[in-house]
Amino acid sequence: MVKKGSTIQFLLKGMAVGESIAYLPVREQEKLLRGESDHELRWGTQTSLALTTTASLSRGYQLADVMIHLQNWYKKRQYAPMGTIQDVDVVTKQALENYTKNRDILAAGIGTDDADSENILSRMLPVSLYLYHQVGVSFINDEPAMLMLHRIAGLTHNDEGALVSVGMLSLIVSQILDGHLISDAVENGLAFGFEYYSRHQVFVNELTAFYDLNLPDFSNIPADKIELNGKASPTLEAVIWSLLNSDSYTQAVEKSLIHGHSNSIVPTLVSAIAAIYYKDDLVLEFGQNLVSKRVITTVIGQAERSSRFNLLNKPTNLG
């Protein structure tokens, strides 16, 4: 048996496992989830970016430090060891190169429609934990906390649609961390999100992308009605659909793979969120098969020692 882990451990290992499973052939995916395989698991960019963000926040929140960590991932392969699958998306690459050229941290992010991308979501999950553990479930009522969330995302993806998707995801995760059932967490998180973003004119037009997700019978729609196009909101729909139609960690990952044969981000996110919800030992057992797992365990150790992701630690500031 593997010893129970912390929330940040379940999040990061769940993410790495989910991303790795998405890269496996279908037959190997099925065998692994049945417990019939100890296949080596090769994680990739989404996990690396989450590790990068976690490592920075373990030192306290400094926007410049988050950017420095992202630069070190991009230029020096920190948190991206050999054996992992690294692929820099166009928006992230351009934003990091913008910063290299101009050294303007608030102007580096891309604000065009291309930046409304699913590639921002995984990197922001550790930020959701950080905010919940530092401020509490009501961080939506804390403008400095919401500004922090948007600014960290905006370092690369500064489109309003991407920022709203990040906010919706974070609010749903905060409800899960507060002990709510998945269905209630989704309902509450979306309600808080609609309330918050409708008060800010710059975001109002983006809310139409979340109307379907906010329908009471959303979980009953056929999976193939969710059209994944690389944008953040449809990917969030696929993630939530997978979680709502599952009763266990394994089932959630299986549901995510309905979407994931052409999209590795959905299984990555579903596995991470299901891991912190179910806290299934299977996540930690699968984690034993991750390549370069020392990189992951080192970042987890830093996060745990920092107490900045600890449920019992809720100071009033974000440092």
Short mmCIF file of C-alpha atoms in Angstrom, two decimals:
data_model
loop_
_atom_site.label_atom_id
_atom_site.label_comp_id
_atom_site.label_asym_id
_atom_site.label_seq_id
_atom_site.Cartn_x
_atom_site.Cartn_y
_atom_site.Cartn_z
CA MET A 1 0.00 0.00 0.00
CA VAL A 2 1.13 3.54 -0.74
CA LYS A 3 0.91 6.05 2.12
CA LYS A 4 -1.84 8.65 1.74
CA GLY A 5 -0.58 11.91 0.35
CA SER A 6 -1.26 15.62 0.67
CA THR A 7 -3.63 17.50 -1.60
CA ILE A 8 -0.77 18.99 -3.62
CA GLN A 9 0.72 15.51 -4.01
CA PHE A 10 -2.54 14.10 -5.33
CA LEU A 11 -2.94 17.08 -7.66
CA LEU A 12 0.52 16.93 -9.24
CA LYS A 13 0.80 13.15 -9.41
CA GLY A 14 -2.76 12.91 -10.67
CA MET A 15 -1.91 15.40 -13.39
CA ALA A 16 1.26 13.57 -14.39
CA VAL A 17 -0.54 10.23 -14.45
CA GLY A 18 -3.43 11.61 -16.51
CA GLU A 19 -1.17 13.24 -19.05
CA SER A 20 0.91 10.07 -19.31
CA ILE A 21 -2.13 7.87 -19.82
CA ALA A 22 -3.33 10.17 -22.60
CA TYR A 23 -0.10 9.49 -24.50
CA LEU A 24 -0.46 5.69 -24.29
CA PRO A 25 -2.00 3.52 -27.03
CA VAL A 26 -5.65 2.71 -26.34
CA ARG A 27 -4.94 -0.92 -25.44
CA GLU A 28 -2.31 0.11 -22.88
CA GLN A 29 -4.69 2.70 -21.42
CA GLU A 30 -7.32 0.02 -20.86
CA LYS A 31 -4.84 -2.44 -19.34
CA LEU A 32 -3.42 0.16 -16.99
CA LEU A 33 -6.82 1.25 -15.70
CA ARG A 34 -7.73 -2.42 -15.09
CA GLY A 35 -4.56 -2.81 -13.04
CA GLU A 36 -3.03 -5.20 -15.56
CA SER A 37 -0.03 -3.10 -16.60
CA ASP A 38 2.96 -1.41 -15.02
CA HIS A 39 3.77 0.50 -18.22
CA GLU A 40 6.27 3.34 -17.84
CA LEU A 41 4.40 6.64 -17.70
CA ARG A 42 5.86 9.59 -19.61
CA TRP A 43 4.36 12.92 -18.62
CA GLY A 44 4.78 16.13 -20.56
CA THR A 45 4.37 19.87 -20.96
CA GLN A 46 1.16 20.35 -18.97
CA THR A 47 2.65 18.70 -15.89
CA SER A 48 5.94 20.55 -16.34
CA LEU A 49 4.14 23.91 -16.37
CA ALA A 50 2.17 22.99 -13.25
CA LEU A 51 5.40 21.96 -11.50
CA THR A 52 7.00 25.23 -12.58
CA THR A 53 4.13 27.26 -11.13
CA THR A 54 4.06 25.24 -7.91
CA ALA A 55 7.80 25.65 -7.40
CA SER A 56 7.47 29.42 -7.69
CA LEU A 57 4.44 29.74 -5.39
CA SER A 58 6.19 27.58 -2.79
CA ARG A 59 8.44 30.61 -2.30
CA GLY A 60 5.44 32.95 -1.92
CA TYR A 61 3.65 34.91 -4.59
CA GLN A 62 5.82 37.18 -6.71
CA LEU A 63 4.64 37.62 -10.29
CA ALA A 64 8.19 38.21 -11.54
CA ASP A 65 9.31 34.96 -9.93
CA VAL A 66 6.57 33.01 -11.71
CA MET A 67 7.83 34.44 -14.99
CA ILE A 68 11.44 33.58 -14.13
CA HIS A 69 10.41 29.99 -13.43
CA LEU A 70 8.56 29.84 -16.75
CA GLN A 71 11.62 31.21 -18.52
CA ASN A 72 13.82 28.57 -16.86
CA TRP A 73 11.45 25.85 -18.06
CA TYR A 74 11.46 27.25 -21.60
CA LYS A 75 15.18 27.98 -21.91
CA LYS A 76 16.85 25.58 -19.49
CA ARG A 77 14.42 22.62 -19.38
CA GLN A 78 13.93 22.96 -15.65
CA TYR A 79 11.04 20.71 -14.56
CA ALA A 80 11.25 19.15 -18.03
CA PRO A 81 13.72 16.26 -17.68
CA MET A 82 14.81 13.89 -20.41
CA GLY A 83 12.22 11.21 -21.08
CA THR A 84 9.28 13.58 -20.79
CA ILE A 85 7.23 14.84 -23.75
CA GLN A 86 7.67 18.59 -24.17
CA ASP A 87 5.85 20.68 -26.77
CA VAL A 88 5.62 24.46 -26.34
CA ASP A 89 2.36 25.90 -27.64
CA VAL A 90 2.51 28.96 -29.88
CA VAL A 91 0.95 31.38 -27.38
CA THR A 92 3.21 30.42 -24.48
CA LYS A 93 6.27 30.56 -26.71
CA GLN A 94 5.42 34.03 -28.03
CA ALA A 95 4.69 35.39 -24.55
CA LEU A 96 7.96 34.10 -23.12
CA GLU A 97 9.87 35.52 -26.06
CA ASN A 98 8.07 38.84 -25.61
CA TYR A 99 9.35 39.02 -22.07
CA THR A 100 12.87 38.10 -23.14
CA LYS A 101 12.82 40.95 -25.65
CA ASN A 102 11.04 43.69 -23.67
CA ARG A 103 11.33 42.70 -19.98
CA ASP A 104 7.80 44.03 -19.41
CA ILE A 105 6.06 41.48 -17.26
CA LEU A 106 2.56 42.93 -17.67
CA ALA A 107 2.84 43.27 -21.46
CA ALA A 108 4.31 39.85 -22.28
CA GLY A 109 1.05 37.91 -22.39
CA ILE A 110 -0.90 37.45 -25.61
CA GLY A 111 -4.30 39.14 -25.71
CA THR A 112 -5.56 38.01 -29.12
CA ASP A 113 -8.25 35.37 -29.70
CA ASP A 114 -5.53 32.74 -30.14
CA ALA A 115 -4.77 33.08 -26.42
CA ASP A 116 -8.22 31.77 -25.49
CA SER A 117 -6.57 28.38 -25.32
CA GLU A 118 -6.91 25.20 -23.30
CA ASN A 119 -3.14 25.24 -22.77
CA ILE A 120 -3.52 27.67 -19.85
CA LEU A 121 -5.76 25.45 -17.69
CA SER A 122 -3.36 22.85 -16.29
CA ARG A 123 -0.77 25.43 -15.27
CA MET A 124 -3.38 27.23 -13.18
CA LEU A 125 -4.59 24.29 -11.07
CA PRO A 126 -1.84 24.74 -8.45
CA VAL A 127 -2.79 28.42 -8.26
CA SER A 128 -6.34 27.34 -7.36
CA LEU A 129 -4.97 25.32 -4.45
CA TYR A 130 -2.70 28.15 -3.37
CA LEU A 131 -5.54 30.67 -3.29
CA TYR A 132 -7.91 28.33 -1.47
CA HIS A 133 -5.32 27.43 1.14
CA GLN A 134 -4.20 31.03 1.60
CA VAL A 135 -7.50 32.94 1.40
CA GLY A 136 -10.25 30.34 1.64
CA VAL A 137 -13.21 29.38 -0.50
CA SER A 138 -14.38 32.99 -0.63
CA PHE A 139 -11.34 34.18 -2.59
CA ILE A 140 -13.76 35.35 -5.27
CA ASN A 141 -14.67 38.19 -2.88
CA ASP A 142 -11.01 39.11 -2.50
CA GLU A 143 -10.02 41.36 -5.42
CA PRO A 144 -6.26 40.98 -4.80
CA ALA A 145 -6.72 37.21 -4.98
CA MET A 146 -8.64 37.39 -8.27
CA LEU A 147 -6.09 39.84 -9.64
CA MET A 148 -3.33 37.37 -8.73
CA LEU A 149 -5.20 34.56 -10.51
CA HIS A 150 -5.66 36.64 -13.66
CA ARG A 151 -2.14 38.03 -13.66
CA ILE A 152 -0.48 34.62 -13.35
CA ALA A 153 -2.60 33.33 -16.23
CA GLY A 154 -2.04 36.56 -18.16
CA LEU A 155 1.71 36.12 -18.16
CA THR A 156 1.10 33.99 -21.24
CA HIS A 157 -2.64 33.83 -22.03
CA ASN A 158 -4.12 37.29 -21.48
CA ASP A 159 -7.32 36.92 -23.51
CA GLU A 160 -10.52 37.61 -21.55
CA GLY A 161 -12.03 34.26 -22.53
CA ALA A 162 -9.03 32.38 -21.20
CA LEU A 163 -9.13 34.36 -17.94
CA VAL A 164 -12.82 33.60 -17.40
CA SER A 165 -12.20 29.89 -18.03
CA VAL A 166 -9.36 29.94 -15.50
CA GLY A 167 -11.64 31.67 -13.01
CA MET A 168 -14.50 29.20 -13.51
CA LEU A 169 -12.15 26.24 -13.14
CA SER A 170 -10.58 27.69 -10.00
CA LEU A 171 -13.94 28.40 -8.37
CA ILE A 172 -15.12 24.85 -9.05
CA VAL A 173 -11.89 23.43 -7.61
CA SER A 174 -12.24 25.62 -4.52
CA GLN A 175 -15.69 24.14 -3.93
CA ILE A 176 -14.27 20.63 -4.23
CA LEU A 177 -11.55 21.51 -1.72
CA ASP A 178 -14.26 22.82 0.60
CA GLY A 179 -15.79 19.35 0.71
CA HIS A 180 -18.70 19.63 -1.72
CA LEU A 181 -19.88 16.86 -4.01
CA ILE A 182 -18.78 17.25 -7.62
CA SER A 183 -22.28 18.21 -8.77
CA ASP A 184 -22.64 20.84 -6.05
CA ALA A 185 -19.09 22.10 -6.61
CA VAL A 186 -19.82 22.66 -10.29
CA GLU A 187 -23.16 24.35 -9.61
CA ASN A 188 -21.76 26.61 -6.89
CA GLY A 189 -18.53 27.42 -8.71
CA LEU A 190 -20.34 28.41 -11.89
CA ALA A 191 -22.87 30.50 -9.94
CA PHE A 192 -20.09 32.41 -8.20
CA GLY A 193 -18.25 32.77 -11.49
CA PHE A 194 -21.26 34.17 -13.35
CA GLU A 195 -21.92 36.56 -10.49
CA TYR A 196 -18.33 37.82 -10.40
CA TYR A 197 -17.65 38.15 -14.13
CA SER A 198 -21.03 39.73 -14.88
CA ARG A 199 -19.98 42.61 -12.60
CA HIS A 200 -16.91 43.32 -14.74
CA GLN A 201 -17.81 44.73 -18.14
CA VAL A 202 -14.60 43.55 -19.80
CA PHE A 203 -15.62 39.92 -19.16
CA VAL A 204 -19.39 40.01 -19.71
CA ASN A 205 -19.37 38.99 -23.37
CA GLU A 206 -17.27 35.91 -22.57
CA LEU A 207 -19.98 34.38 -20.38
CA THR A 208 -21.98 33.14 -23.38
CA ALA A 209 -19.34 30.41 -23.83
CA PHE A 210 -20.43 28.91 -20.49
CA TYR A 211 -24.20 28.83 -21.00
CA ASP A 212 -24.31 25.15 -21.94
CA LEU A 213 -22.11 24.22 -18.99
CA ASN A 214 -24.53 26.05 -16.70
CA LEU A 215 -27.59 24.08 -17.88
CA PRO A 216 -29.12 21.83 -15.17
CA ASP A 217 -29.04 18.77 -17.45
CA PHE A 218 -25.54 19.38 -18.83
CA SER A 219 -24.28 16.00 -17.59
CA ASN A 220 -26.88 14.23 -19.75
CA ILE A 221 -25.72 15.56 -23.10
CA PRO A 222 -23.90 13.07 -25.37
CA ALA A 223 -20.13 13.34 -25.18
CA ASP A 224 -19.84 13.94 -28.90
CA LYS A 225 -21.89 17.13 -28.58
CA ILE A 226 -18.91 18.75 -26.88
CA GLU A 227 -16.85 20.12 -29.76
CA LEU A 228 -13.22 20.49 -28.74
CA ASN A 229 -11.54 23.20 -30.79
CA GLY A 230 -8.54 24.13 -28.67
CA LYS A 231 -10.33 26.92 -26.83
CA ALA A 232 -10.46 26.85 -23.05
CA SER A 233 -14.23 26.75 -22.46
CA PRO A 234 -15.06 23.61 -24.53
CA THR A 235 -12.17 21.81 -22.84
CA LEU A 236 -13.57 22.84 -19.47
CA GLU A 237 -16.94 21.44 -20.61
CA ALA A 238 -15.35 18.08 -21.43
CA VAL A 239 -13.56 18.02 -18.06
CA ILE A 240 -16.73 18.78 -16.10
CA TRP A 241 -18.78 16.31 -18.15
CA SER A 242 -16.27 13.55 -17.36
CA LEU A 243 -16.33 14.31 -13.64
CA LEU A 244 -20.13 14.59 -13.42
CA ASN A 245 -20.58 11.22 -15.16
CA SER A 246 -18.22 9.32 -12.85
CA ASP A 247 -18.31 7.73 -9.41
CA SER A 248 -14.61 6.93 -9.00
CA TYR A 249 -11.16 8.09 -10.02
CA THR A 250 -10.76 5.31 -12.56
CA GLN A 251 -14.17 5.93 -14.10
CA ALA A 252 -13.44 9.66 -14.38
CA VAL A 253 -10.22 8.96 -16.30
CA GLU A 254 -12.03 6.47 -18.53
CA LYS A 255 -14.71 9.08 -19.31
CA SER A 256 -12.04 11.67 -20.07
CA LEU A 257 -10.46 9.38 -22.62
CA ILE A 258 -13.64 9.52 -24.68
CA HIS A 259 -12.45 13.03 -25.49
CA GLY A 260 -8.78 12.39 -24.94
CA HIS A 261 -7.80 10.28 -27.95
CA SER A 262 -7.36 13.55 -29.82
CA ASN A 263 -6.85 15.75 -26.77
CA SER A 264 -4.37 15.06 -23.98
CA ILE A 265 -5.38 18.05 -21.85
CA VAL A 266 -8.82 16.71 -20.90
CA PRO A 267 -7.42 13.52 -19.27
CA THR A 268 -4.67 15.59 -17.65
CA LEU A 269 -7.15 17.91 -15.96
CA VAL A 270 -9.70 15.22 -15.12
CA SER A 271 -7.09 12.99 -13.52
CA ALA A 272 -5.74 15.88 -11.42
CA ILE A 273 -9.15 17.01 -10.18
CA ALA A 274 -10.45 13.47 -9.63
CA ALA A 275 -7.27 12.72 -7.69
CA ILE A 276 -7.90 15.49 -5.16
CA TYR A 277 -11.60 14.60 -4.98
CA TYR A 278 -11.39 10.83 -4.51
CA LYS A 279 -7.86 10.63 -3.02
CA ASP A 280 -7.63 7.11 -4.44
CA ASP A 281 -4.44 5.22 -3.53
CA LEU A 282 -4.35 4.15 -7.17
CA VAL A 283 -3.08 7.61 -8.11
CA LEU A 284 -0.04 7.21 -5.88
CA GLU A 285 0.48 3.64 -7.05
CA PHE A 286 0.43 4.74 -10.69
CA GLY A 287 2.80 7.51 -9.65
CA GLN A 288 5.47 4.91 -8.92
CA ASN A 289 5.69 4.27 -12.69
CA LEU A 290 6.27 7.90 -13.69
CA VAL A 291 9.54 8.65 -15.44
CA SER A 292 11.75 11.20 -13.70
CA LYS A 293 9.50 11.06 -10.65
CA ARG A 294 12.21 12.60 -8.49
CA VAL A 295 11.50 15.96 -10.17
CA ILE A 296 7.85 15.69 -9.17
CA THR A 297 8.54 14.52 -5.62
CA THR A 298 11.07 17.33 -5.13
CA VAL A 299 8.52 20.00 -6.07
CA ILE A 300 5.87 18.32 -3.91
CA GLY A 301 8.29 18.32 -0.99
CA GLN A 302 8.99 22.03 -1.46
CA ALA A 303 5.27 22.79 -1.58
CA GLU A 304 4.52 20.74 1.54
CA ARG A 305 7.36 22.30 3.53
CA SER A 306 6.30 25.80 2.52
CA SER A 307 2.83 25.30 4.06
CA ARG A 308 1.51 27.59 1.34
CA PHE A 309 -0.68 24.78 0.01
CA ASN A 310 -1.66 23.53 3.45
CA LEU A 311 -5.36 23.51 4.35
CA LEU A 312 -4.58 24.61 7.89
CA ASN A 313 -2.65 27.69 6.74
CA LYS A 314 -4.91 30.59 5.80
CA PRO A 315 -3.14 33.92 6.38
CA THR A 316 -4.79 37.09 5.20
CA ASN A 317 -2.04 38.02 2.73
CA LEU A 318 -0.88 36.30 -0.44
CA GLY A 319 2.85 36.27 0.32
#
